[in-house]
PDB file of C-alpha atoms in Angstrom:
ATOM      1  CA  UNK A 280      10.541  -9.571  10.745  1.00  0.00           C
ATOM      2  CA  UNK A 281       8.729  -8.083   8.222  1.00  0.00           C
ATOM      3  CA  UNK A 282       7.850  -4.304   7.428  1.00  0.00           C
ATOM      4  CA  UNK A 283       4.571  -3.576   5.660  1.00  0.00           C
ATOM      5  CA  UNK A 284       4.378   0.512   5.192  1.00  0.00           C
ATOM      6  CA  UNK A 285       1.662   1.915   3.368  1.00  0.00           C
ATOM      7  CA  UNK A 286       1.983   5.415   2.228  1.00  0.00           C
ATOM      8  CA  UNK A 287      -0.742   8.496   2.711  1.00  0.00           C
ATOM      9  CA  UNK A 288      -0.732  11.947   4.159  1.00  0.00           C
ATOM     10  CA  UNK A 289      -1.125  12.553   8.094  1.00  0.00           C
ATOM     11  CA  UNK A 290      -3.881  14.339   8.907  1.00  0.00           C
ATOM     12  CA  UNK A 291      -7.862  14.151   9.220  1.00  0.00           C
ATOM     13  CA  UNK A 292      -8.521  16.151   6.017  1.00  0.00           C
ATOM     14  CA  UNK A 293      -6.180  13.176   4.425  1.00  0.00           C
ATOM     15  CA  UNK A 294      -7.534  10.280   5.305  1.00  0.00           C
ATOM     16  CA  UNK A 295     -10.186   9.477   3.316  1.00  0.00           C
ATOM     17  CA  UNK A 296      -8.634  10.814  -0.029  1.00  0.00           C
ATOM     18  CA  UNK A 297      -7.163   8.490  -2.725  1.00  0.00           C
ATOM     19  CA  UNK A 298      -3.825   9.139  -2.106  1.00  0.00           C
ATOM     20  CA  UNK A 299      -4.289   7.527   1.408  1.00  0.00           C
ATOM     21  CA  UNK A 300      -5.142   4.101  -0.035  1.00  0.00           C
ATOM     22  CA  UNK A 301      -1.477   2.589   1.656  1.00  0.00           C
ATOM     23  CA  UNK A 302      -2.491   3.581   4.825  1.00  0.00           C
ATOM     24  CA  UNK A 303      -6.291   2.284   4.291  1.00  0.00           C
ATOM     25  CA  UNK A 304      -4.980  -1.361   3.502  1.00  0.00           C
ATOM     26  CA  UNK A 305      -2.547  -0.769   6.588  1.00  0.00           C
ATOM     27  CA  UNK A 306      -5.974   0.503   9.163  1.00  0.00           C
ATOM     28  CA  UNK A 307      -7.552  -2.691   7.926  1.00  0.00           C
ATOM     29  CA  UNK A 308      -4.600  -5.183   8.801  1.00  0.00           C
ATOM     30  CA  UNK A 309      -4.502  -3.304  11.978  1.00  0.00           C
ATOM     31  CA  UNK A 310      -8.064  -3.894  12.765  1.00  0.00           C
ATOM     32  CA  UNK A 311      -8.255  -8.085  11.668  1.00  0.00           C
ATOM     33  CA  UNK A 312      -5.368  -8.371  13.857  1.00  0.00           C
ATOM     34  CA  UNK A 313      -6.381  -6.486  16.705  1.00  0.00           C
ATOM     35  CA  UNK A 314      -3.744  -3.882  16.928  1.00  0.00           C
ATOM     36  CA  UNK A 315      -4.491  -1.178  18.846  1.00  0.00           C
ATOM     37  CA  UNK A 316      -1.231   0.783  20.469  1.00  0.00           C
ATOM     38  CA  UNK A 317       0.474   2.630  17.938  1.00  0.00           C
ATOM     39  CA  UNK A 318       3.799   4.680  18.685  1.00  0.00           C
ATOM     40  CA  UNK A 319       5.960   7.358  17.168  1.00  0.00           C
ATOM     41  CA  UNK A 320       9.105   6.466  15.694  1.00  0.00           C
ATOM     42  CA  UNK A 321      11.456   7.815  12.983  1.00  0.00           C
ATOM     43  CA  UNK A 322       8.681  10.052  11.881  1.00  0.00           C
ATOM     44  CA  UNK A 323       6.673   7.301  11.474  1.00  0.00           C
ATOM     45  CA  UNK A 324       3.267   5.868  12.832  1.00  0.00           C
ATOM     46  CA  UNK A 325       4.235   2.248  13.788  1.00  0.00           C
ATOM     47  CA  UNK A 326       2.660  -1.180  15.571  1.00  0.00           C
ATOM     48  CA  UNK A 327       3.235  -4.579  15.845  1.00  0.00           C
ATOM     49  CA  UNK A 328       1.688  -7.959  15.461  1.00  0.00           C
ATOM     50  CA  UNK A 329       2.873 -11.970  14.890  1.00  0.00           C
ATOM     51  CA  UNK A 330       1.566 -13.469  12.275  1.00  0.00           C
ATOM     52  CA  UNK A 331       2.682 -17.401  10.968  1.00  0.00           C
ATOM     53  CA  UNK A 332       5.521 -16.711  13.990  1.00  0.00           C
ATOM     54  CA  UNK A 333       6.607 -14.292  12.415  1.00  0.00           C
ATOM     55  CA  UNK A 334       7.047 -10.648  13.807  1.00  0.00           C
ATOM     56  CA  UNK A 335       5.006  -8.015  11.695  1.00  0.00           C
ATOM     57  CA  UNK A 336       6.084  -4.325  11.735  1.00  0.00           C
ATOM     58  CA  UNK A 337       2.742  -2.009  10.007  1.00  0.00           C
ATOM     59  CA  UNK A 338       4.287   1.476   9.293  1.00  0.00           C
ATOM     60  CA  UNK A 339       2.287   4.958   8.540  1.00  0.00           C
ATOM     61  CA  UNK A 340       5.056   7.222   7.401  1.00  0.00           C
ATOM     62  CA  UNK A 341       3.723  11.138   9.072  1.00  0.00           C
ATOM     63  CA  UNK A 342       6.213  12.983   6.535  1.00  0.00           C
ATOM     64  CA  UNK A 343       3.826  13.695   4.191  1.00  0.00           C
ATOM     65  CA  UNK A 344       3.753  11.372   1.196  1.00  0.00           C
ATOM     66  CA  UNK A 345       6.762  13.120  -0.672  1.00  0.00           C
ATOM     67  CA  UNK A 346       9.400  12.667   1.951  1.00  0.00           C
ATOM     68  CA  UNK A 347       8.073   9.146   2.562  1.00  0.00           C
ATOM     69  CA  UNK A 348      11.718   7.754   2.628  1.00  0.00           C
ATOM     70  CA  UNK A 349      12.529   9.892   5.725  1.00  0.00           C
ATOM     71  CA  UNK A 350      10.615   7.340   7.705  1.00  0.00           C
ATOM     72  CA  UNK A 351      11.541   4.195   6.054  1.00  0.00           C
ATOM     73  CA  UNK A 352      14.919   4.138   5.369  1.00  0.00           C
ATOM     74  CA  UNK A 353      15.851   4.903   9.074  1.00  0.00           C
ATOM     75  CA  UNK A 354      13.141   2.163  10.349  1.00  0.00           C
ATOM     76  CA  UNK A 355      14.920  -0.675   7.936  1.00  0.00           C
ATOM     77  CA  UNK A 356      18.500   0.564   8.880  1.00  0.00           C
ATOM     78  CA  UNK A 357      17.381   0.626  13.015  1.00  0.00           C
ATOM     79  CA  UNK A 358      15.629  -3.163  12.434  1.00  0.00           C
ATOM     80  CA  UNK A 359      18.644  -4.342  10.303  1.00  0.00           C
ATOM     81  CA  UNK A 360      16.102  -5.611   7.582  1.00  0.00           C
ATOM     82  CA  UNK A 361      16.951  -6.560   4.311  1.00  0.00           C
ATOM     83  CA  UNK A 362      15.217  -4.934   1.034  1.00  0.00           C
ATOM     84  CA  UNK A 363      13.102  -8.536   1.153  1.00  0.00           C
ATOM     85  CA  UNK A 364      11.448  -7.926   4.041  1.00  0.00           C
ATOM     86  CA  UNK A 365       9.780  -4.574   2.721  1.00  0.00           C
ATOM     87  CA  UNK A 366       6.403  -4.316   1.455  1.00  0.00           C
ATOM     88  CA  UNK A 367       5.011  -0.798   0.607  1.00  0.00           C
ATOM     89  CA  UNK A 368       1.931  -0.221  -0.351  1.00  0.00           C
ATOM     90  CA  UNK A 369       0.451   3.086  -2.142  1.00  0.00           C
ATOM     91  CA  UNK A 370      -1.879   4.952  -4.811  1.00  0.00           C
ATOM     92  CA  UNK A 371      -1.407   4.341  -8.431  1.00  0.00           C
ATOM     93  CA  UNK A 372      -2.489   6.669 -11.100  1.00  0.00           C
ATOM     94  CA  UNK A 373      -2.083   4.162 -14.062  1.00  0.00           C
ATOM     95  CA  UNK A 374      -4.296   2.156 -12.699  1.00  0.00           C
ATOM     96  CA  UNK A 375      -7.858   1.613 -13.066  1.00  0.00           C
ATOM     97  CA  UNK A 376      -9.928   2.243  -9.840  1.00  0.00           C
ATOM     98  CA  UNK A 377     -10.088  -0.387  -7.652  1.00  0.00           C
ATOM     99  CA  UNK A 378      -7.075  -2.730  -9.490  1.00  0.00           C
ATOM    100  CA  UNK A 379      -4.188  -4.033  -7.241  1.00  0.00           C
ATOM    101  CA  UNK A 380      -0.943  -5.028  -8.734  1.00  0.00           C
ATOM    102  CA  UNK A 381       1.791  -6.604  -6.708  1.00  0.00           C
ATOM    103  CA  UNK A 382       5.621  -6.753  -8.027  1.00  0.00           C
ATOM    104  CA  UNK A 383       8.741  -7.854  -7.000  1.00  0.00           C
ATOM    105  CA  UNK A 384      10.698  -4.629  -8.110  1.00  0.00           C
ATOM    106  CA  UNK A 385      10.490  -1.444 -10.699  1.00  0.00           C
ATOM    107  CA  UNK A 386      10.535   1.969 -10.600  1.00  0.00           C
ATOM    108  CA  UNK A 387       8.713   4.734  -8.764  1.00  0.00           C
ATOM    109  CA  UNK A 388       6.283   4.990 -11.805  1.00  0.00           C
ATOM    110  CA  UNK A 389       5.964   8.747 -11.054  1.00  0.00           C
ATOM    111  CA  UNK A 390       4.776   8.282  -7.477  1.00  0.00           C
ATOM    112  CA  UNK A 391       6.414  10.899  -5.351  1.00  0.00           C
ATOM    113  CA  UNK A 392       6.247   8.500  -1.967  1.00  0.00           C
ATOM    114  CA  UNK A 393       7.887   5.679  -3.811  1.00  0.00           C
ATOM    115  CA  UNK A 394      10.720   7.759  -5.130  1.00  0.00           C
ATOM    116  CA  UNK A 395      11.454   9.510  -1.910  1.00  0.00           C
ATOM    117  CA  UNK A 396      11.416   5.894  -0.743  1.00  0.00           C
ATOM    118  CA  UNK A 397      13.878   4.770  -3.837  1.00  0.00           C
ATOM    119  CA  UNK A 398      15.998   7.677  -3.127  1.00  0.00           C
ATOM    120  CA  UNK A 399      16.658   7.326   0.253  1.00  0.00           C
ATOM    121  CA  UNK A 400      17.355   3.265  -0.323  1.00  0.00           C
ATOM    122  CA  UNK A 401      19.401   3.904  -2.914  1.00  0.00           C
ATOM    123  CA  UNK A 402      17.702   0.644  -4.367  1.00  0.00           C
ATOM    124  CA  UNK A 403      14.150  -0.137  -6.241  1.00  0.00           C
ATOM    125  CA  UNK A 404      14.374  -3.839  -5.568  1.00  0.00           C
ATOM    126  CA  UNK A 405      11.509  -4.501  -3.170  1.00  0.00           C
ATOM    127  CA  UNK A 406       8.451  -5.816  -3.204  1.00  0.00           C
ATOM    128  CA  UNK A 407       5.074  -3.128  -3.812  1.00  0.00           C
ATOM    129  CA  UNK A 408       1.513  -3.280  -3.761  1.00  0.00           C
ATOM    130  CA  UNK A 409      -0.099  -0.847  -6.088  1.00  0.00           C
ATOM    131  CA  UNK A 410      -3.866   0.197  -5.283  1.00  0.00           C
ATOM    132  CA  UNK A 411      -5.054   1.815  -8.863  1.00  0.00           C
ATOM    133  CA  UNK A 412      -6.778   5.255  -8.323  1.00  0.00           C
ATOM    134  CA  UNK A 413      -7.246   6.069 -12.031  1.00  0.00           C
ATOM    135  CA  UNK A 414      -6.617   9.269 -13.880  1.00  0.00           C
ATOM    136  CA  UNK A 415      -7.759  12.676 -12.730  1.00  0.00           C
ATOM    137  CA  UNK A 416     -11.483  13.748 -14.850  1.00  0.00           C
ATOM    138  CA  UNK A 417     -10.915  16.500 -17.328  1.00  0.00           C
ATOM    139  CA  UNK A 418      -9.403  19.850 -15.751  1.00  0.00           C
ATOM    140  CA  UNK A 419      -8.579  18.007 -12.306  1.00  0.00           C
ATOM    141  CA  UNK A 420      -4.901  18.400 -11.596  1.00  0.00           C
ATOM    142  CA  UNK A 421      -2.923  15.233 -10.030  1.00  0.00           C
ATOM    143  CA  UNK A 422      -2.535  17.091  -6.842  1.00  0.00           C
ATOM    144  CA  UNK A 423      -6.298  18.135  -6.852  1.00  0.00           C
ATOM    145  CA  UNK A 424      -7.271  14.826  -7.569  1.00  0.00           C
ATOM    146  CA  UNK A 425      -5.261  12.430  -5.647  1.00  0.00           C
ATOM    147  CA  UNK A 426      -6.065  14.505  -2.096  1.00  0.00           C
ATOM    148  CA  UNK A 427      -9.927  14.357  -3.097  1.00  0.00           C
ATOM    149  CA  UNK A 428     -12.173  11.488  -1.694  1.00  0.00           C
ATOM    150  CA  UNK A 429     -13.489   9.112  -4.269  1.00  0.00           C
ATOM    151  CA  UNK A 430     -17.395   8.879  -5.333  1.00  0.00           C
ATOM    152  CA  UNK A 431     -19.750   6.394  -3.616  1.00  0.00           C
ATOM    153  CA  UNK A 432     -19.268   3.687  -6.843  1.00  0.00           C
ATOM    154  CA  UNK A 433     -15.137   4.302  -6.185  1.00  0.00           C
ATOM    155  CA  UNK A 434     -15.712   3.467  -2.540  1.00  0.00           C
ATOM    156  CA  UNK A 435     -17.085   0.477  -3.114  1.00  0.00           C
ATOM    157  CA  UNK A 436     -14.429  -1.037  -5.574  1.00  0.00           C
ATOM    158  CA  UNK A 437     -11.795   0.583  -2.641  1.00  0.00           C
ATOM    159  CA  UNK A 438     -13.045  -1.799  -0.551  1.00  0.00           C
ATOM    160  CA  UNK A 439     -12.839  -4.625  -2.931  1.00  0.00           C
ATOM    161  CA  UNK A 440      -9.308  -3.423  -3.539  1.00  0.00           C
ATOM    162  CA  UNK A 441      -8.160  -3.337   0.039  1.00  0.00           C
ATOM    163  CA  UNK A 442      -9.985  -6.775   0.323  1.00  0.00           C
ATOM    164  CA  UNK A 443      -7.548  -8.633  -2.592  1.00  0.00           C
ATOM    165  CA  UNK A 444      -4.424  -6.330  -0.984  1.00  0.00           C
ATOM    166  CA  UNK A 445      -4.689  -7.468   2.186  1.00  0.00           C
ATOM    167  CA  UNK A 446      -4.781 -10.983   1.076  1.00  0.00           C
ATOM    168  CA  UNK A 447      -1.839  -9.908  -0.786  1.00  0.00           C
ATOM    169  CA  UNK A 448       0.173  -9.156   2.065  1.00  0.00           C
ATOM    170  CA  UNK A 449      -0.813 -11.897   3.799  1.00  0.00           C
ATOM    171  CA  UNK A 450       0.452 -14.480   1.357  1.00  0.00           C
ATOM    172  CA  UNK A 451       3.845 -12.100   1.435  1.00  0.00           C
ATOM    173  CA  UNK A 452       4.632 -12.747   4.887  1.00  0.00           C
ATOM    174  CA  UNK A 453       3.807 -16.524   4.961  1.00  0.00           C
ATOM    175  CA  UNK A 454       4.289 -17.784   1.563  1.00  0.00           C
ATOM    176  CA  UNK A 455       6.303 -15.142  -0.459  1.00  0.00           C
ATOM    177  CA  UNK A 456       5.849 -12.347  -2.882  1.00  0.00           C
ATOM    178  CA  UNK A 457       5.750 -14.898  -5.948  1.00  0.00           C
ATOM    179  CA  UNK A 458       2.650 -16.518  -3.896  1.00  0.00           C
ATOM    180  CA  UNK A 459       0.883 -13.075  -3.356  1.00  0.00           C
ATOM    181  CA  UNK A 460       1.528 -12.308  -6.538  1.00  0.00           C
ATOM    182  CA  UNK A 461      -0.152 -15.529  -8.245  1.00  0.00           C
ATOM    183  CA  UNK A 462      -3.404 -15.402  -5.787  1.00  0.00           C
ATOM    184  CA  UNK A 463      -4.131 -11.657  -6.175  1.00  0.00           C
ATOM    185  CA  UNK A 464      -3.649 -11.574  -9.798  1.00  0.00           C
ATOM    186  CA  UNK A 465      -5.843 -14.377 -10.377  1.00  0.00           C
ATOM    187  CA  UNK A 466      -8.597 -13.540  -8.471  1.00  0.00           C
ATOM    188  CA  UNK A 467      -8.396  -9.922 -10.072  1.00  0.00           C
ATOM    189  CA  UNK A 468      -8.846 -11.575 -13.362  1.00  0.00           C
ATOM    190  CA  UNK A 469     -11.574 -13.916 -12.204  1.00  0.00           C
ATOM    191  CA  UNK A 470     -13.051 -10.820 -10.606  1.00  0.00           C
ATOM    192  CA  UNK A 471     -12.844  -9.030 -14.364  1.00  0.00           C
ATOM    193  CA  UNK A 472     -13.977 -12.366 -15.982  1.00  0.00           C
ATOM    194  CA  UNK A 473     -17.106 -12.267 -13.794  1.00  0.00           C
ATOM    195  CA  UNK A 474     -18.280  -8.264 -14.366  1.00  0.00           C
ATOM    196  CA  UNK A 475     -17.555  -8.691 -18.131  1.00  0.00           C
ATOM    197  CA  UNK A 476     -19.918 -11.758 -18.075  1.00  0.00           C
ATOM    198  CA  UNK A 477     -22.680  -9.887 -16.190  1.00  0.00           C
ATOM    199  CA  UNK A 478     -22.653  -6.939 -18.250  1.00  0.00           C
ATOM    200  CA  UNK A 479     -22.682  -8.876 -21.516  1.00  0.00           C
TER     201      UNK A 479
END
């Protein structure tokens, strides 16, 4: 089995802002797989799909995104998975808009669902896909900005974004996070290689 969480805030007002962007790339594996029944558990949001054989576990934590790690450290301990079968995905602030990044391990860089995640696991060594939001404008704070919905240009590289990360976590559960990690990254670059020739 394998757990793919993506982090965000519960909520209607929440979920088109940019700090939802785990829980957009979550939606959108829900939808090409046809999941549809989604039940509470371990204040979490959580359904289920097969995918290469393999039992697939999508997970909204509903803690809010700061006590993220409420949800997921009880759902790995009640499935018995190990830190290799964890994928989360969230909002990235050093990030351009629209960039993914997948890694094996690392810190919380400052995101406040990933450490409550880190804290509660007592362990940073699992895999992450990061969904770049960029830096707040001039006189925006972080809070402000991250629970704000992006521009109409922003939306469109989102969906670009959620495109390559779902791919990403795809390749994670059939071929590894060394695969995902190869195939994302290069068709980010090819994707840069291709806007940089247009705009020369």
């Amino acid at each position: 089995m394998k757990m793919i969480v993506g982090l965000g805030n519960p909520g209607k007002e929440y979920e088109k802002t940019r700090h939802n962007a785990g829980f957009w790339v979550v939606d959108s594996l829900a939808d090409k797989f046809g999941v549809t029944t989604w039940k509470d558990q371990y204040n979490a949001s959580i359904s289920e799909f097969r995918l290469g054989g393999e039992k697939i576990l999508l997970v909204k934590p509903q803690t809010y995104m700061n006590l993220s790690g409420e949800a997921v450290q009880p759902l790995m301990h009640f499935y018995k998975l190990d830190l290799d079968d964890l994928l989360v995905i969230y909002d990235d602030l050093d990030l351009p808009t629209g960039t993914v990044r997948i890694r094996k391990n690392g810190s919380s860089g400052g995101q406040k669902g990933m450490t409550s995640i880190i804290q509660r696991l007592n362990e940073d060594d699992f895999p992450r896909i990061r969904m770049g939001i960029g830096r707040p404008p001039a006189g925006w704070t972080v809070a402000n900005y991250v629970t704000s919905q992006p521009t109409e240009e922003e939306v469109e590289k989102f969906k670009v974004a959620v495109s390559f990360a779902m791919q990403g976590v795809e390749l994670f559960i059939t071929d590894g996070i060394q695969k995902a990690m190869n195939e994302v990254h290069r068709k980010e670059k090819k994707k840069n290689e291709e806007k940089t020739s247009e705009e020369e």
